[in-house]
């Protein structure tokens, strides 16, 4: 009896355990299904959201257009540097077959994700114990190119899959293929197959491409920096053979065609730095900086916005500046391992519109814009802004006021005149004319640093607390000043004391022609007209009779030179770091800077700021 009871209890116990296991498996299955469905819905929603929020990037017919001040188109730009679009009808069938055979042989059979291709790639990679084949479809690659980064992560890959599904739902296969071939990167800043064909083979009409050229292009996307024919012709040829073999195996070409195309030897033209130099590039780079601040859009978004941006560019002024900068004879000699550099900004006095920008010699798009980003010590060109301007504005000094010109110590600071000579006393006008240091420092000490710094700020130059010392009188600033800010400050003197923001963007219109932004002229009187007039008279004298003689043009010029010395061991006593001339005419203000990006014992100048003054003259003579 006891034995039977025990067996029944054991049976019941096993039944309970079995039931618990069933319930546990059921619960786990429910949770797993819930997690899977939730994950699917989450990633599907994420993919849809990213796709919908970036749909404008799919618009290949709405580039941003920038124009000069007269409405003439400067350029029509897309998101990616050199990108020239072509429709599928403008592409030969073999070109399409080459990419399909290489990147996605089942492109027309799957719905965005090629599970068979992924399985095949996994098997091949496992067999070779390395990544020899990718499983991403053309649609996935397009999703990654347009919407995602190349970050290798599980989440990114999943989101890529769902964006690919969204693409397939919205576009036909041919639409997707066309977008892919127009957006994919081909190395050397070339986006899209048409731009690549032009760069590597000099061919504009894609129907003129030969089979070996088609295969060479299809070889590149696997590794654009590795397989493009400029950077590695041998690698490109090796990969070309793989592409041709795939095309043959999939029935797109004959064996004879494959063998003949494999054997072609072709060496593309070497990179030509001058070809990468964009006309007006420094100006248009700055236009995008302004437009980003105005619209709140990124450059990438702006490129696809369809906006028209009307700028203040004057092609005649810009071309005059570029012509002067393209002549090496207008510059000091190059250093041991650096090219002597320079920059200039020209703006209109009564509007603040920037008429021309040169960001450097042989400036390339997206480069270091020395006219805007390069803050350098302005030397004596800063004296009108930080010393003589505030002195005149105080009402206590005139151009004929007498200043002290003696070797004087101010605590640990003891400035000296360049020629070592001191006149004892000198007028304000003469001190500016001959750019004498001692009276400038003495006067700054007299008027006070606070009022001088405040005056500079009214001209658009904001200084830091670390700048509050008497070395400011000679242009000794902590961060330096850009040519743009120097030109803007001088334009206040030219404009009778009225300040206008220097700006490149005048107007922005959307696709429909609706104006979404228009620059509002402020015309703010920041200093007295008397101060501006007195300064102009003294700066005209500085050009006619003083250090700025080489800046003279066919019209009157007011301006000031500036030189900063390179005070390091191992260089001549007269080695210089920066050469400046900042000046204006009745209509225009301009700043010219010259120097090395990094001055050192092997890269310095022995010339003085007369070189910069001469450059000013060459440019402004063509502008007036």
Coordinates of C-alpha atoms in Angstrom, one line a residue, residues 15-476:
X15 CA 3.7 15.3 -14.0
X16 CA 3.9 18.6 -12.1
X17 CA 7.5 19.1 -13.1
X18 CA 6.7 18.3 -16.8
X19 CA 3.8 20.8 -16.7
X20 CA 6.1 23.4 -15.2
X21 CA 8.6 22.8 -18.0
X22 CA 5.9 23.1 -20.6
X23 CA 4.7 26.3 -19.0
X24 CA 8.3 27.6 -18.8
X25 CA 8.9 26.8 -22.4
X26 CA 5.6 28.5 -23.3
X27 CA 6.5 31.5 -21.2
X28 CA 9.9 31.8 -22.8
X29 CA 8.5 31.4 -26.2
X30 CA 5.9 34.1 -25.6
X31 CA 8.7 36.4 -24.3
X32 CA 10.9 35.5 -27.2
X33 CA 8.1 36.2 -29.7
X34 CA 7.3 39.4 -27.9
X35 CA 11.0 40.5 -27.9
X36 CA 11.3 39.5 -31.6
X37 CA 8.1 41.3 -32.6
X38 CA 9.0 44.4 -30.5
X39 CA 12.5 44.4 -31.9
X40 CA 11.2 44.0 -35.4
X41 CA 8.7 46.8 -34.9
X42 CA 11.3 49.0 -33.3
X43 CA 13.9 48.6 -36.1
X44 CA 11.2 48.8 -38.8
X45 CA 10.0 52.1 -37.3
X46 CA 13.5 53.4 -36.9
X47 CA 14.3 52.5 -40.5
X48 CA 11.1 54.2 -41.7
X49 CA 11.8 57.3 -39.5
X50 CA 15.4 57.7 -40.8
X51 CA 14.2 57.1 -44.4
X52 CA 11.3 59.6 -44.1
X53 CA 13.3 62.3 -42.3
X54 CA 16.0 62.1 -44.9
X55 CA 13.9 61.8 -48.0
X56 CA 15.1 65.1 -49.4
X57 CA 18.5 63.5 -49.8
X58 CA 16.9 61.2 -52.4
X59 CA 16.1 64.3 -54.5
X60 CA 18.7 64.3 -57.2
X61 CA 17.2 67.2 -59.1
X62 CA 17.5 69.9 -56.4
X63 CA 21.0 71.1 -56.0
X64 CA 21.8 74.3 -54.2
X65 CA 22.6 77.3 -56.5
X66 CA 24.9 80.1 -55.5
X67 CA 25.0 83.3 -57.5
X68 CA 27.1 86.5 -57.6
X69 CA 25.7 89.9 -56.7
X70 CA 24.2 90.3 -60.1
X71 CA 22.4 86.9 -60.1
X72 CA 24.8 85.1 -62.3
X73 CA 25.3 81.5 -61.2
X74 CA 28.6 80.8 -59.6
X75 CA 28.0 77.1 -59.3
X76 CA 25.3 74.5 -58.8
X77 CA 26.5 72.2 -56.0
X78 CA 25.5 68.8 -54.6
X79 CA 26.2 67.2 -51.3
X80 CA 29.4 65.5 -52.5
X81 CA 32.3 67.2 -54.1
X82 CA 32.6 66.1 -57.7
X83 CA 29.3 64.6 -58.5
X84 CA 27.8 64.5 -62.0
X85 CA 24.5 62.8 -62.4
X86 CA 23.3 60.6 -65.2
X87 CA 20.0 58.8 -65.8
X88 CA 19.8 55.1 -66.4
X89 CA 19.0 55.8 -70.0
X90 CA 22.4 57.5 -70.4
X91 CA 24.2 54.4 -69.1
X92 CA 25.2 51.5 -71.4
X93 CA 23.7 48.1 -70.5
X94 CA 27.1 46.6 -69.9
X95 CA 27.8 49.2 -67.2
X96 CA 24.6 48.1 -65.3
X97 CA 25.5 44.5 -65.8
X98 CA 29.0 45.0 -64.4
X99 CA 27.7 46.4 -61.1
X100 CA 24.9 43.9 -60.8
X101 CA 27.3 41.0 -61.5
X102 CA 29.8 42.3 -59.0
X103 CA 27.7 43.7 -56.2
X104 CA 24.3 42.0 -56.3
X105 CA 23.7 39.3 -58.9
X106 CA 20.1 38.7 -57.7
X107 CA 19.3 42.4 -57.6
X108 CA 16.1 42.1 -59.7
X109 CA 14.9 39.0 -57.8
X110 CA 15.0 40.0 -54.1
X111 CA 13.1 42.6 -52.2
X112 CA 16.0 44.6 -50.8
X113 CA 17.7 41.8 -48.8
X114 CA 19.3 38.9 -50.6
X115 CA 19.1 36.1 -48.1
X116 CA 20.5 33.6 -50.6
X117 CA 23.4 35.9 -51.3
X118 CA 24.0 36.4 -47.5
X119 CA 24.1 32.6 -47.0
X120 CA 26.4 32.1 -49.9
X121 CA 28.8 34.8 -48.7
X122 CA 28.7 33.4 -45.2
X123 CA 29.7 29.9 -46.6
X124 CA 32.5 31.3 -48.8
X125 CA 33.9 33.4 -45.9
X126 CA 33.7 30.4 -43.5
X127 CA 35.4 28.2 -46.1
X128 CA 38.2 30.7 -46.6
X129 CA 38.5 31.7 -42.9
X130 CA 38.4 35.3 -44.0
X131 CA 36.0 37.9 -45.5
X132 CA 36.2 37.3 -49.2
X133 CA 32.6 38.2 -50.2
X134 CA 30.1 40.7 -48.9
X135 CA 26.4 39.9 -48.5
X136 CA 25.0 43.4 -48.8
X137 CA 22.6 44.1 -51.6
X138 CA 22.8 47.2 -53.8
X139 CA 19.7 48.5 -52.0
X140 CA 21.5 48.0 -48.6
X141 CA 24.6 49.8 -49.9
X142 CA 22.4 52.7 -51.1
X143 CA 20.8 52.8 -47.7
X144 CA 24.2 53.0 -46.0
X145 CA 25.5 55.5 -48.5
X146 CA 22.6 57.9 -48.1
X147 CA 21.5 57.5 -44.5
X148 CA 24.1 55.8 -42.4
X149 CA 27.8 55.8 -41.5
X150 CA 30.2 53.0 -42.3
X151 CA 30.4 52.0 -38.6
X152 CA 30.5 48.3 -38.1
X153 CA 27.9 47.5 -35.5
X154 CA 25.0 45.1 -35.2
X155 CA 22.4 47.8 -34.7
X156 CA 23.6 49.7 -37.7
X157 CA 23.3 46.6 -39.9
X158 CA 19.8 45.9 -38.7
X159 CA 18.7 49.5 -39.3
X160 CA 20.3 49.3 -42.8
X161 CA 18.1 46.3 -43.5
X162 CA 14.9 48.1 -42.7
X163 CA 15.9 51.2 -44.6
X164 CA 16.6 49.0 -47.6
X165 CA 13.0 47.6 -47.2
X166 CA 11.6 51.1 -47.1
X167 CA 13.6 52.0 -50.2
X168 CA 12.2 48.9 -52.0
X169 CA 8.6 49.9 -51.0
X170 CA 8.9 53.4 -52.4
X171 CA 11.1 53.0 -55.5
X172 CA 11.3 50.7 -58.5
X173 CA 14.4 48.6 -59.0
X174 CA 15.6 50.8 -61.8
X175 CA 15.2 53.9 -59.6
X176 CA 17.3 52.3 -56.9
X177 CA 20.0 51.3 -59.4
X178 CA 20.1 54.8 -60.8
X179 CA 20.4 56.4 -57.3
X180 CA 23.1 53.9 -56.4
X181 CA 25.2 54.6 -59.5
X182 CA 24.9 58.3 -59.0
X183 CA 25.8 58.4 -55.3
X184 CA 28.4 55.7 -54.7
X185 CA 31.9 56.8 -53.9
X186 CA 34.7 56.1 -56.5
X187 CA 37.7 57.5 -54.6
X188 CA 39.6 60.7 -55.3
X189 CA 36.5 62.8 -54.3
X190 CA 34.5 61.4 -57.2
X191 CA 30.8 60.5 -56.4
X192 CA 28.8 58.7 -59.0
X193 CA 29.8 56.7 -62.0
X194 CA 29.7 59.7 -64.4
X195 CA 32.1 61.8 -62.4
X196 CA 34.4 58.7 -62.0
X197 CA 34.4 58.1 -65.8
X198 CA 35.4 61.7 -66.4
X199 CA 38.1 61.7 -63.8
X200 CA 39.8 58.4 -64.6
X201 CA 39.2 58.1 -68.4
X202 CA 38.3 61.6 -69.5
X203 CA 34.9 60.4 -70.8
X204 CA 31.8 62.5 -70.4
X205 CA 29.4 60.3 -72.4
X206 CA 29.1 57.0 -70.6
X207 CA 28.1 55.2 -73.8
X208 CA 31.7 55.8 -75.0
X209 CA 33.1 53.5 -72.3
X210 CA 34.8 50.4 -73.4
X211 CA 34.3 47.1 -71.5
X212 CA 37.7 47.2 -69.7
X213 CA 36.9 50.7 -68.5
X214 CA 33.4 49.6 -67.3
X215 CA 35.0 46.7 -65.4
X216 CA 37.6 49.1 -64.0
X217 CA 34.9 51.4 -62.6
X218 CA 32.9 48.4 -61.2
X219 CA 36.1 47.3 -59.4
X220 CA 36.4 50.5 -57.3
X221 CA 33.5 50.5 -54.9
X222 CA 34.8 47.4 -53.0
X223 CA 37.6 49.7 -51.7
X224 CA 37.6 53.2 -53.3
X225 CA 41.0 54.3 -51.8
X226 CA 42.5 50.9 -52.7
X227 CA 41.1 50.0 -56.1
X228 CA 40.9 53.4 -57.9
X229 CA 43.3 53.4 -60.8
X230 CA 45.1 56.6 -59.7
X231 CA 46.1 55.4 -56.3
X232 CA 46.8 51.8 -57.2
X233 CA 46.6 50.8 -60.9
X234 CA 47.8 47.3 -60.3
X235 CA 45.1 46.6 -57.6
X236 CA 42.5 48.1 -60.0
X237 CA 43.6 45.8 -62.8
X238 CA 43.5 42.8 -60.5
X239 CA 40.0 43.6 -59.3
X240 CA 39.0 44.4 -62.9
X241 CA 39.8 40.8 -63.8
X242 CA 37.5 39.6 -61.0
X243 CA 34.7 41.8 -62.3
X244 CA 35.1 40.5 -65.9
X245 CA 35.1 36.9 -64.7
X246 CA 31.9 37.4 -62.8
X247 CA 30.3 39.0 -65.9
X248 CA 31.4 36.1 -68.0
X249 CA 30.1 33.5 -65.5
X250 CA 26.7 35.2 -65.4
X251 CA 26.4 35.3 -69.2
X252 CA 26.8 39.1 -69.7
X253 CA 30.0 38.8 -71.9
X254 CA 31.7 36.2 -73.9
X255 CA 35.0 34.5 -73.0
X256 CA 36.8 36.4 -75.8
X257 CA 35.5 39.7 -74.5
X258 CA 36.7 38.8 -71.0
X259 CA 40.2 37.8 -72.1
X260 CA 40.6 40.9 -74.3
X261 CA 39.4 43.3 -71.6
X262 CA 41.6 41.7 -68.9
X263 CA 44.7 42.3 -71.0
X264 CA 44.4 46.0 -71.5
X265 CA 47.1 48.1 -69.8
X266 CA 46.2 51.6 -69.0
X267 CA 47.8 54.2 -66.8
X268 CA 45.5 57.1 -65.9
X269 CA 46.8 60.6 -65.8
X270 CA 48.6 61.4 -62.5
X271 CA 46.7 63.6 -60.0
X272 CA 46.9 67.3 -61.1
X273 CA 46.7 69.5 -58.0
X274 CA 45.8 72.5 -60.1
X275 CA 42.7 70.7 -61.3
X276 CA 41.4 70.5 -57.8
X277 CA 41.7 74.2 -57.3
X278 CA 38.1 75.4 -57.4
X279 CA 37.3 78.8 -58.8
X280 CA 35.9 81.0 -56.1
X281 CA 36.3 78.1 -53.7
X282 CA 37.3 80.2 -50.6
X283 CA 34.3 82.5 -51.2
X284 CA 31.8 79.7 -51.6
X285 CA 33.2 77.8 -48.6
X286 CA 32.5 80.9 -46.5
X287 CA 29.0 81.3 -48.1
X288 CA 28.1 77.8 -46.7
X289 CA 29.4 78.8 -43.2
X290 CA 27.1 81.7 -43.2
X291 CA 24.2 79.8 -44.7
X292 CA 24.5 77.1 -42.0
X293 CA 24.1 79.7 -39.3
X294 CA 21.2 81.5 -41.0
X295 CA 19.2 78.4 -41.9
X296 CA 20.2 76.0 -39.1
X297 CA 20.8 73.4 -41.7
X298 CA 24.0 71.4 -42.1
X299 CA 26.1 71.7 -45.2
X300 CA 24.9 68.2 -46.3
X301 CA 21.2 69.3 -45.9
X302 CA 21.9 72.6 -47.7
X303 CA 23.4 70.8 -50.7
X304 CA 20.1 69.0 -51.3
X305 CA 17.8 71.9 -50.4
X306 CA 17.2 73.3 -53.8
X307 CA 17.9 76.8 -52.3
X308 CA 19.2 79.7 -54.4
X309 CA 21.7 81.8 -52.4
X310 CA 22.5 85.3 -53.8
X311 CA 25.9 86.4 -52.6
X312 CA 27.9 89.7 -52.6
X313 CA 30.6 88.2 -54.8
X314 CA 31.9 90.5 -57.6
X315 CA 33.5 88.3 -60.2
X316 CA 35.7 91.1 -61.4
X317 CA 37.1 91.7 -58.0
X318 CA 37.5 88.0 -57.2
X319 CA 39.3 87.4 -60.5
X320 CA 41.6 90.4 -60.0
X321 CA 42.5 89.0 -56.5
X322 CA 43.1 85.5 -57.8
X323 CA 45.2 86.7 -60.7
X324 CA 47.4 88.7 -58.3
X325 CA 47.7 85.7 -56.0
X326 CA 48.6 83.3 -58.9
X327 CA 51.7 85.3 -59.7
X328 CA 54.7 84.1 -57.5
X329 CA 56.5 87.4 -58.2
X330 CA 54.0 89.1 -55.9
X331 CA 55.2 87.1 -52.9
X332 CA 58.3 86.8 -50.8
X333 CA 60.3 83.7 -51.6
X334 CA 59.2 80.3 -50.3
X335 CA 60.8 78.7 -47.3
X336 CA 62.9 75.6 -47.0
X337 CA 59.9 73.3 -46.7
X338 CA 56.9 75.5 -46.9
X339 CA 55.2 77.7 -49.6
X340 CA 54.8 81.3 -48.6
X341 CA 51.1 81.8 -48.1
X342 CA 48.7 84.7 -48.1
X343 CA 45.0 85.8 -48.0
X344 CA 42.8 88.7 -48.8
X345 CA 39.3 89.9 -48.2
X346 CA 37.6 92.8 -50.1
X347 CA 34.3 94.2 -48.9
X348 CA 32.1 97.1 -49.8
X349 CA 32.1 99.9 -47.3
X350 CA 28.5 101.1 -47.3
X351 CA 26.9 97.6 -47.3
X352 CA 29.4 95.3 -45.7
X353 CA 29.0 92.9 -48.6
X354 CA 32.0 90.8 -49.2
X355 CA 33.1 91.2 -52.8
X356 CA 36.0 88.8 -52.9
X357 CA 37.9 86.2 -50.7
X358 CA 41.2 84.5 -51.4
X359 CA 41.8 81.9 -48.7
X360 CA 45.4 81.0 -49.8
X361 CA 47.6 80.2 -52.7
X362 CA 46.3 77.2 -54.6
X363 CA 43.3 77.1 -52.3
X364 CA 41.1 73.9 -52.6
X365 CA 37.5 73.5 -51.7
X366 CA 37.1 72.8 -48.0
X367 CA 40.7 73.9 -47.3
X368 CA 42.1 76.1 -44.5
X369 CA 40.6 79.5 -45.3
X370 CA 43.3 81.9 -44.2
X371 CA 41.1 84.9 -44.9
X372 CA 38.5 83.8 -42.3
X373 CA 40.0 81.1 -40.0
X374 CA 43.6 82.3 -39.9
X375 CA 44.1 84.6 -36.9
X376 CA 47.5 86.2 -37.0
X377 CA 49.3 89.0 -35.1
X378 CA 48.4 92.2 -37.0
X379 CA 51.4 94.3 -35.9
X380 CA 51.2 98.0 -36.5
X381 CA 48.1 97.6 -38.7
X382 CA 46.3 97.3 -35.3
X383 CA 47.3 100.8 -34.1
X384 CA 44.4 102.7 -35.7
X385 CA 42.0 100.3 -34.1
X386 CA 43.4 100.0 -30.6
X387 CA 45.3 103.3 -30.1
X388 CA 44.7 106.2 -32.4
X389 CA 41.0 105.5 -33.0
X390 CA 40.0 105.4 -29.3
X391 CA 42.3 108.4 -28.7
X392 CA 40.4 110.5 -31.3
X393 CA 37.1 109.2 -30.1
X394 CA 37.8 110.4 -26.6
X395 CA 37.8 114.0 -27.8
X396 CA 41.1 114.7 -26.0
X397 CA 43.3 114.1 -29.0
X398 CA 43.5 115.3 -32.6
X399 CA 45.9 114.5 -35.5
X400 CA 48.1 117.4 -34.3
X401 CA 48.2 116.4 -30.7
X402 CA 51.7 115.9 -29.3
X403 CA 52.8 112.5 -28.1
X404 CA 55.9 111.4 -26.2
X405 CA 58.5 109.5 -28.2
X406 CA 61.1 108.3 -25.7
X407 CA 62.4 104.9 -24.6
X408 CA 60.2 104.2 -21.7
X409 CA 59.6 101.2 -19.4
X410 CA 56.1 100.2 -18.2
X411 CA 56.9 97.8 -15.5
X412 CA 58.5 94.8 -17.2
X413 CA 57.5 96.0 -20.6
X414 CA 59.9 98.2 -22.6
X415 CA 58.9 98.8 -26.2
X416 CA 61.4 100.2 -28.7
X417 CA 61.4 101.9 -32.0
X418 CA 62.4 99.7 -35.0
X419 CA 65.3 102.0 -36.0
X420 CA 66.4 102.7 -32.4
X421 CA 65.8 106.5 -32.8
X422 CA 63.6 108.7 -30.6
X423 CA 62.4 112.2 -31.4
X424 CA 61.3 113.1 -27.9
X425 CA 57.9 114.3 -29.1
X426 CA 55.8 113.8 -32.2
X427 CA 52.3 114.5 -33.6
X428 CA 49.7 111.8 -33.8
X429 CA 49.7 112.1 -37.6
X430 CA 53.4 111.7 -37.9
X431 CA 53.5 108.7 -35.5
X432 CA 51.0 106.9 -37.8
X433 CA 52.7 108.0 -41.0
X434 CA 56.1 106.5 -39.9
X435 CA 54.6 103.7 -37.8
X436 CA 56.6 104.6 -34.7
X437 CA 56.2 102.2 -31.8
X438 CA 57.1 104.3 -28.7
X439 CA 54.4 107.0 -29.0
X440 CA 51.7 104.3 -29.7
X441 CA 52.4 102.5 -26.5
X442 CA 52.7 105.8 -24.5
X443 CA 49.3 106.9 -25.9
X444 CA 47.6 103.6 -25.1
X445 CA 48.8 103.9 -21.5
X446 CA 47.4 107.4 -21.4
X447 CA 43.9 106.6 -22.7
X448 CA 43.6 103.3 -20.8
X449 CA 43.3 99.7 -21.9
X450 CA 39.6 99.4 -21.0
X451 CA 38.5 102.2 -23.3
X452 CA 40.8 101.0 -26.1
X453 CA 39.5 97.4 -25.9
X454 CA 35.9 98.7 -25.8
X455 CA 36.6 100.8 -28.9
X456 CA 38.0 97.8 -30.8
X457 CA 34.8 95.9 -29.9
X458 CA 32.6 98.6 -31.5
X459 CA 34.6 97.9 -34.7
X460 CA 33.8 94.2 -34.5
X461 CA 37.0 92.9 -32.8
X462 CA 36.4 91.3 -29.5
X463 CA 39.5 90.8 -27.3
X464 CA 40.0 88.6 -24.2
X465 CA 41.1 89.5 -20.7
X466 CA 44.5 88.1 -21.5
X467 CA 44.9 90.8 -24.2
X468 CA 44.7 93.6 -21.6
X469 CA 48.3 94.7 -21.7
X470 CA 50.3 97.5 -23.4
X471 CA 51.7 95.1 -26.1
X472 CA 48.3 95.5 -27.7
X473 CA 49.5 98.9 -29.1
X474 CA 51.9 97.0 -31.4
X475 CA 49.4 94.3 -32.3
X476 CA 50.4 91.8 -29.7

